C-alpha cells in the first residue's frame, strides 16, 4: 500500500510515536492489512513534511510493537500486531529480545521464513492453538492423539507412505527416536552399519549406547551393495542406518535402483533398516522412501526439523510391525514421557490449514536461490550439492586443510564443519560441510560466499586475513 498517508493529528504523541500509533489504528480499522508494504521512509517523510529521522524512528517503534517487519532491499511490511490483540495476544506484543538465542551456524538448518504474509499465517496458527491452551498443559498419551496421528498420516502420505495409525508415533524429535530404536535393536558391543561419511548424531548415539559403528564405502549413488553384503557376512550387524535423501553432509540422494539393491541385501541377511528421512520432504520429486519398498523391514523417521522448523522438536516414526510397537513405546516413555502437546498441536494445525506446505514451499524456493548463488561463484565440479540442499560438501585443494579453512571462514557468518565430524572410520578427507541456511540473510550470505570463493582461488597464505 504505497499510497498510505497517515494523519498524525489522530494521535497526541510525539510525531515518531504517532506514526506507530496510526499504523496500529489503521490495522484495527482495516485500512491496513497484514502483508501491506508501507511507503519507503524518505517518501513518507516528504508526504508528511517531517524529517527522515522521525519516520525512521516511527518505523522502529512500530517494529518494537510487533506491527511491522523491515527487510533490507524489500521494504517494511505490516505483520498484524493490532490484529493479533483482538485474537488474544497482549496489547502491543513485540518480540522479546531475551529470546534471541545465539545461532549455531554449524547446524544444518533450512532458510528461515522472512515473508510477512507467511509469518502472519504462522502466527495465526499459534493463536488458534492458544485458544485450547489449558488442555495442552496437561500430560497427554504417548505418541500423539488421534487428530495428531491423522495429521502425521497426511504428512507422511506426501512421501508415499500409508501405514496404519497404530504404527505411527509422534516423538520429541528424531534424536530420541533414534536412541530408542537402536537401544532396542542392538546391545552394547554389537555392530550397526552406516555410510562411512554419515550424520554426526548417529556417531554420538552409537557412542552413548556403546555400539560398534562400522562405515560402508560409498560411490555417487550411496553405499555399495556388495560392501554391505560383505559386512553382513563378516560383522553380523544388528541394523543399518541410512540418511538416503539429501544425505547430511554429502547431499547425495540414493536412486531407486540402488535402494532396491540395498533392500535385497538387507532381506537376505535379515538386517533392519533405520531410515532417517530428515530431508525427504524437500525434493519435489524423488525416489520413494525405503519404508515404502520394505515396510516390514524399516523403521522410518520423518523429522520436521528440516521441512518446517527445528524448534518444534517433533518427528513422525513408523514402526515396521506391531511386534515392535510396545518395546518402542516403553523405551520412549522411559526417556521422554511425551512430545510437547503445545508444539504438537501447532504442527497439526499447520498441516491441517496448509501453513506447513507454505513453509515447505518457501524453504525450497530459498534453498534453490542460495544454491544458485554458490553455482555462480564456485567452479562446476569443485563441490557436491543438490539444487535444494541446505549445504554443500566441499573437498579442499590448493594446500587448504580442513582446519585452516575452518579457521579462516569462522568470521564469515556461515557454518563450516570439518569432515572429522562425519567420518565413521579411517582418515577423514580434506573436506568441509558449508551450511547455507538458518537466519543468515541472502545479502550476508552473498558476502560470505564471495569471501570463501576468493580464498579458494589460491593457497592459504594468499588469502585475505579479514572479512
CSV table of C-alpha atoms in Angstrom, one decimal, residues 175 178-179 182-183 186-194 198-214 241 424:
chain,number,residue,atom,x,y,z
A,175,UNK,CA,17.3,-38.0,18.1
A,178,UNK,CA,17.0,-43.0,17.0
A,179,UNK,CA,18.3,-43.5,20.6
A,182,UNK,CA,19.0,-48.5,18.4
A,183,UNK,CA,18.6,-49.3,22.0
A,186,UNK,CA,21.4,-53.7,19.4
A,187,UNK,CA,23.2,-54.4,22.7
A,188,UNK,CA,26.5,-52.8,23.9
A,189,UNK,CA,29.4,-54.2,21.9
A,190,UNK,CA,27.2,-55.3,18.9
A,191,UNK,CA,27.7,-53.7,15.4
A,192,UNK,CA,25.5,-51.4,13.4
A,193,UNK,CA,26.3,-50.1,10.0
A,194,UNK,CA,26.1,-46.7,8.3
A,198,UNK,CA,27.4,-40.0,7.9
A,199,UNK,CA,25.3,-37.8,10.1
A,200,UNK,CA,27.3,-36.9,13.3
A,201,UNK,CA,24.3,-37.5,15.5
A,202,UNK,CA,24.4,-41.2,14.6
A,203,UNK,CA,28.0,-41.4,15.7
A,204,UNK,CA,27.0,-39.8,19.1
A,205,UNK,CA,24.1,-42.2,19.6
A,206,UNK,CA,26.3,-45.2,18.8
A,207,UNK,CA,28.9,-44.0,21.3
A,208,UNK,CA,26.3,-43.4,24.0
A,209,UNK,CA,24.9,-46.9,23.6
A,210,UNK,CA,28.4,-48.4,23.3
A,211,UNK,CA,27.7,-49.8,19.9
A,212,UNK,CA,30.3,-50.6,17.3
A,213,UNK,CA,29.5,-48.3,14.3
A,214,UNK,CA,31.1,-49.6,11.1
A,241,UNK,CA,21.4,-46.6,9.5
A,424,UNK,CA,33.0,-43.1,10.8
